[in-house]
Tab-separated table of C-alpha atoms in Angstrom:
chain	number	residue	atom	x	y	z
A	1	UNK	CA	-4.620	18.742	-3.388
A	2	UNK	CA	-4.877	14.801	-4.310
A	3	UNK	CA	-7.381	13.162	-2.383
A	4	UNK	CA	-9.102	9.925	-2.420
A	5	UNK	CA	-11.906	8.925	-0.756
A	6	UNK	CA	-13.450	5.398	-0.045
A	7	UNK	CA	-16.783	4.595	0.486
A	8	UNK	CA	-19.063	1.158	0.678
A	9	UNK	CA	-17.518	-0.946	3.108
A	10	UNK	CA	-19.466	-2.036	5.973
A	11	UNK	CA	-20.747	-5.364	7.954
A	12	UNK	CA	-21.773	-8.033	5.417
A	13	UNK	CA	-22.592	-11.459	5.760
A	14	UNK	CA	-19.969	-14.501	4.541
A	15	UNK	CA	-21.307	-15.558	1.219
A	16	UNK	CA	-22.666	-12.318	0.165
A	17	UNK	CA	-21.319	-9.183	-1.908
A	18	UNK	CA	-20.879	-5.695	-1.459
A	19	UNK	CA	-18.953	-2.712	-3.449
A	20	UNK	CA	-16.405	-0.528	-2.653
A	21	UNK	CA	-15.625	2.713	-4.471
A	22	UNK	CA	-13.161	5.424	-4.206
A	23	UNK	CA	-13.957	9.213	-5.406
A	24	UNK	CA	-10.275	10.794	-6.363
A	25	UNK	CA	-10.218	14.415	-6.478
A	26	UNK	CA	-6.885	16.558	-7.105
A	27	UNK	CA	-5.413	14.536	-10.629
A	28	UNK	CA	-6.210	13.780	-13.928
A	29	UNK	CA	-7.508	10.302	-13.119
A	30	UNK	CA	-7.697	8.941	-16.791
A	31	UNK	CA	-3.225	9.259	-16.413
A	32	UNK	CA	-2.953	7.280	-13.717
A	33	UNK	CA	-3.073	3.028	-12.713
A	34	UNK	CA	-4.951	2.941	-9.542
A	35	UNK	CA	-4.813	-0.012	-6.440
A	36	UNK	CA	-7.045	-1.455	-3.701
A	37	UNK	CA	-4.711	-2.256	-0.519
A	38	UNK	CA	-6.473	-4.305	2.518
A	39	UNK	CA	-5.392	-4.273	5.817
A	40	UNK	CA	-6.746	-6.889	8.336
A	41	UNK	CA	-7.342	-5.953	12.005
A	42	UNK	CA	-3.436	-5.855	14.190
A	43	UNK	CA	-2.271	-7.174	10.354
A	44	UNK	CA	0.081	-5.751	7.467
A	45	UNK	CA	-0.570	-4.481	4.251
A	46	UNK	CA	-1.347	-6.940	1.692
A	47	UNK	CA	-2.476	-5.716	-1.760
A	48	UNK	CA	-5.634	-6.746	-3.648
A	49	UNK	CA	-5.951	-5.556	-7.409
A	50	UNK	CA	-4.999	-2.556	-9.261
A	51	UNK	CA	-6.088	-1.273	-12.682
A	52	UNK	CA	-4.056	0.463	-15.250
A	53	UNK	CA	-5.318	3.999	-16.704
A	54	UNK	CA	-6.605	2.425	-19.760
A	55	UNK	CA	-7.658	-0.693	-18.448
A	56	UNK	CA	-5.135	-3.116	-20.361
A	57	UNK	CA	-3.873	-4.554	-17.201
A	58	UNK	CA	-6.255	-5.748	-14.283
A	59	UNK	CA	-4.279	-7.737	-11.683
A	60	UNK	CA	-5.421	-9.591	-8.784
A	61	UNK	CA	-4.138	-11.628	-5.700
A	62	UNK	CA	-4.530	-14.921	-5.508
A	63	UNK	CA	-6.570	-14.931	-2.585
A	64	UNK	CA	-9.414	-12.560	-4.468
A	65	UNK	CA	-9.260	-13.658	-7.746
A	66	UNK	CA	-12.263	-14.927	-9.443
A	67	UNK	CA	-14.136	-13.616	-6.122
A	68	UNK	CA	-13.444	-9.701	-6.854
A	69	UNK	CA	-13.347	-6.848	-9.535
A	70	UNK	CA	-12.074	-4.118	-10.017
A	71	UNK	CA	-13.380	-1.635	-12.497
A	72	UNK	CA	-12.564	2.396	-13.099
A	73	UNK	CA	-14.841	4.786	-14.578
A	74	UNK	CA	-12.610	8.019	-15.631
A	75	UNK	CA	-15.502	10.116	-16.467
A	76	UNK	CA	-16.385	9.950	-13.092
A	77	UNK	CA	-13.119	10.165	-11.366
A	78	UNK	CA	-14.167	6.869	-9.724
A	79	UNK	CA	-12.528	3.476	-8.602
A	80	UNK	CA	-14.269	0.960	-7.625
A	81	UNK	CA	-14.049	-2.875	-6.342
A	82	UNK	CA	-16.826	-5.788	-6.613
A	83	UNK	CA	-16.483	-7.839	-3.475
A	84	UNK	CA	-18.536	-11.396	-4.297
A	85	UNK	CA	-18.614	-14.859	-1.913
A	86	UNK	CA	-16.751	-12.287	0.233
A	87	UNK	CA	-15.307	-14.470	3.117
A	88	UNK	CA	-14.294	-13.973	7.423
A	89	UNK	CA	-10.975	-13.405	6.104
A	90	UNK	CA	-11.887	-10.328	3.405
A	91	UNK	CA	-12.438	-8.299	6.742
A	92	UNK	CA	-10.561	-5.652	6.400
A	93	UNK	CA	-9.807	-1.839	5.989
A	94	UNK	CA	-9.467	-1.232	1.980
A	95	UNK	CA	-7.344	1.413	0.937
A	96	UNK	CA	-7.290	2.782	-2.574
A	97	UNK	CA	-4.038	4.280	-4.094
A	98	UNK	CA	-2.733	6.357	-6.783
A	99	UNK	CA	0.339	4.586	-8.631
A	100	UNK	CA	3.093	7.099	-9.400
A	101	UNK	CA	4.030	5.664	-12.696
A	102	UNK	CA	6.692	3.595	-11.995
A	103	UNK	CA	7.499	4.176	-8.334
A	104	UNK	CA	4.568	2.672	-6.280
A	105	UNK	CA	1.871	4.742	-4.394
A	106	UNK	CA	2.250	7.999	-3.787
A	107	UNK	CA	-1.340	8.692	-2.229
A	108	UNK	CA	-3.462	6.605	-0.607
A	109	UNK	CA	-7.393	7.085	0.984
A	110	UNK	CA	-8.264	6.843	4.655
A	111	UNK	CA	-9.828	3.940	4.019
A	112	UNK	CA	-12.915	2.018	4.239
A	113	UNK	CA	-13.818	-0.985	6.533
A	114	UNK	CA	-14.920	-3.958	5.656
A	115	UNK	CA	-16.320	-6.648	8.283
A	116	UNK	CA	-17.535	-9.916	6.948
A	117	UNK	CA	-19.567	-11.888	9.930
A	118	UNK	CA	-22.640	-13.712	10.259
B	1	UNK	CA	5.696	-14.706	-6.533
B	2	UNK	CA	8.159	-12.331	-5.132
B	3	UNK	CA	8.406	-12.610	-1.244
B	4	UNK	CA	9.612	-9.763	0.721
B	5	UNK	CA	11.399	-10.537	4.134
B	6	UNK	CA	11.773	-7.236	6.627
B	7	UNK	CA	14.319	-7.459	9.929
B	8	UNK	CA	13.811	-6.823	12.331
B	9	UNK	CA	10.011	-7.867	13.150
B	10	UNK	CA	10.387	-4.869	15.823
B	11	UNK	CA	12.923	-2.844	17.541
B	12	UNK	CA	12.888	-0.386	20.515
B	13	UNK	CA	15.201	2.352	20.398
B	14	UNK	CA	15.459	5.788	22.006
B	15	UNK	CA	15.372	9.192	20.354
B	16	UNK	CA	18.500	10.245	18.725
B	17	UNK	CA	19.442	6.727	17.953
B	18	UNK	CA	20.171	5.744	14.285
B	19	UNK	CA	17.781	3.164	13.397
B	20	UNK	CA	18.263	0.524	10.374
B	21	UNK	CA	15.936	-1.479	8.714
B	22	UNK	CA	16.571	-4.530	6.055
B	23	UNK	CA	14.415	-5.520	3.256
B	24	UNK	CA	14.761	-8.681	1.385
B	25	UNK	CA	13.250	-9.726	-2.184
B	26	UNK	CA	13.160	-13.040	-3.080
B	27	UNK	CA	14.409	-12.590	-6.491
B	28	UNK	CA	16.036	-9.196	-7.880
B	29	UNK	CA	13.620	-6.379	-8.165
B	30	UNK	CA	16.114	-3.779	-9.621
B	31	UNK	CA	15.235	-0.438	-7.591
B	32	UNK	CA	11.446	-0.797	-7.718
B	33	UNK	CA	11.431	-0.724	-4.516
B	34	UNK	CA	9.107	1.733	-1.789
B	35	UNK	CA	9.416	2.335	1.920
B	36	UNK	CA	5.929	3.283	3.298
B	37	UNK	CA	5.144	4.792	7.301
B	38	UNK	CA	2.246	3.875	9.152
B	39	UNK	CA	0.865	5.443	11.934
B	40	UNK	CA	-2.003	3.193	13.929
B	41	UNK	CA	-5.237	4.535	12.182
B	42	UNK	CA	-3.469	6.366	9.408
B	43	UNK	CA	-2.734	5.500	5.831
B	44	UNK	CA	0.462	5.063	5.008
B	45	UNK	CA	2.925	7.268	3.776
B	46	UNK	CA	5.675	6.766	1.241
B	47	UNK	CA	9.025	7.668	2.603
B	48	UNK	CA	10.990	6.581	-0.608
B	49	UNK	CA	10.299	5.372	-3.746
B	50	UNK	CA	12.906	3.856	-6.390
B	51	UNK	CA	14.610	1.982	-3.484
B	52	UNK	CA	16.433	5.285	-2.359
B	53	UNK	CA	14.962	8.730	-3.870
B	54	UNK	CA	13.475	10.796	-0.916
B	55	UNK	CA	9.373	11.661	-1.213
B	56	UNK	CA	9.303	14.814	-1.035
B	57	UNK	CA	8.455	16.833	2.379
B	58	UNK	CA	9.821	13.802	4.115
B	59	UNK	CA	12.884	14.608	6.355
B	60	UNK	CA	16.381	14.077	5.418
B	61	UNK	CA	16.771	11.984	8.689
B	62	UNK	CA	15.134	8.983	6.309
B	63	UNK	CA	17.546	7.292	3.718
B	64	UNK	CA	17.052	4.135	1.418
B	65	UNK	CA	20.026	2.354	-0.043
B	66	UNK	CA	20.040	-1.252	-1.851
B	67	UNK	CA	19.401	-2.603	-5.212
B	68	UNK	CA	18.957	-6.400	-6.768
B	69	UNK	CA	17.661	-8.045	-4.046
B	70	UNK	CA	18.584	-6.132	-0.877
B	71	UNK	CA	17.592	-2.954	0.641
B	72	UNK	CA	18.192	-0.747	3.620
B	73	UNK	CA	15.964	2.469	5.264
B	74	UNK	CA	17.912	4.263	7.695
B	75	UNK	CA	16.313	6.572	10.127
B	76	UNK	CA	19.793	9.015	10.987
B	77	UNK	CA	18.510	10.604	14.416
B	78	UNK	CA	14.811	8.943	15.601
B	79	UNK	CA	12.718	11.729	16.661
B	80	UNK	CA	9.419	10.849	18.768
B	81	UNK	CA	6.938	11.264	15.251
B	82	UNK	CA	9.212	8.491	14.112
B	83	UNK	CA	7.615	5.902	16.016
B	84	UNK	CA	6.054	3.706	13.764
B	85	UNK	CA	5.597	0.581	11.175
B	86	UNK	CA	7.612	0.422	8.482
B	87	UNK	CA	6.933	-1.707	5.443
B	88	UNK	CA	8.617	-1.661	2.282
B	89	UNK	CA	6.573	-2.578	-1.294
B	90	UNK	CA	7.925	-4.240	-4.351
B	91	UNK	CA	6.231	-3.120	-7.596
B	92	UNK	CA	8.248	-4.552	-10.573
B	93	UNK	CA	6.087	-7.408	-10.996
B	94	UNK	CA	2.101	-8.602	-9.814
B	95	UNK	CA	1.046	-9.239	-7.277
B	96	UNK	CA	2.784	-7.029	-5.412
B	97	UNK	CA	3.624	-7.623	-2.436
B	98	UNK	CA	4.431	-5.500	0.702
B	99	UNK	CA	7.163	-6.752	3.570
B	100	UNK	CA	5.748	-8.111	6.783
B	101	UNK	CA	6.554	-4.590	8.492
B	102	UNK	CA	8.721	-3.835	11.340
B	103	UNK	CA	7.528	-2.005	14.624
B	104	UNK	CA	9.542	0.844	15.740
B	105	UNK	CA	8.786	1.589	19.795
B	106	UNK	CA	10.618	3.619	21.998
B	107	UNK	CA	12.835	2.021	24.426
């Protein structure tokens, strides 16, 4: 059974950083391009970075980049996300999810939540 | 970018009805195109990926149609685990970028 499971998040103050990872379990991780997702409280889905499954394509959004990175290690069957400067606005609930090649994401985590406040 | 549209922002229908909802790209995206489910404090699910191939275990009730720039889910008989946001995902290009979802509520 594919599974993926976040961990990390938590209350942090604005300014500082904090890491997110996400244990998969189920797949051969090293085939597969994997994605953070955040979800602000009462808000839609708005995607972060992903990572391809040799690491020849990191992506960001514009509203992370140069803040966050986002790193894989396939020997341990781990994604993970460096949240720096992290701002009010990076509260969220971060979802990682497994790409299915070409067609989007196929699984996703439960999620882990992420508050930023002083 | 790519912007994605979705209409409605929310609809309330009963069970039984047939329930449509429109996605938008601004600028053609072929068919890479997803419909996701969300439950409030689930994950979301896929529903359909390549614009209009059924995931699999998801009921037949759900359709996807639409290529280039539109698309369409169709829900052919709501049933009460129906109830639900919707949002759809385009993946052809980064960043990717998910619809603003739309709210399905029972009437």
């Amino acid at each position: 059974e594919v599974q993926l499971v976040e961990s990390g998040g938590g209350l942090v103050q604005p300014g500082r950083s904090l890491r997110l990872s996400c244990a998969v379990f189920g797949f051969t991780f090293d085939d597969y391009d994997v994605h953070w997702v955040r979800q602000a409280p009462g808000k839609g889905l708005e995607w972060v970075s992903g990572i391809t499954w040799n690491r020849n394509t990191i992506a960001y959004a514009d509203s992370v980049k140069g803040r966050f990175t986002i790193s894989r290690d396939n020997a341990k069957n781990s994604l993970y996300l460096q949240m720096n400067s992290l701002r009010a606005e990076d509260t969220a609930l971060y979802y990682c999810a497994k790409k299915d090649g070409p067609h989007g994401f196929d699984h996703w985590g439960q999620g882990t939540l992420v508050t930023v406040s002083s | 970018d790519i912007q994605m549209t979705q209409s409605p922002s929310s609809l309330s229908a009963s069970v039984g009805d047939r329930v449509t909802i429109t996605c938008r790209a601004s600028q053609g995206i072929r068919n890479d195109l997803g419909w996701y489910q969300q439950k409030p404090g689930k994950a979301p699910k896929r529903l359909i990926y390549a614009a209009s191939s059924l995931q699999s275990g998801v009921p037949s009730r759900f359709s996807g149609s639409g290529s280039g720039t539109e698309f369409t889910l169709t829900i052919s008989s709501l049933q009460p685990e129906d109830f639900a946001t919707y949002y759809c995902l385009q993946h052809i290009s980064y960043p990717l970028t998910f619809g603003p979802g739309t709210k399905v509520d029972i009437k």
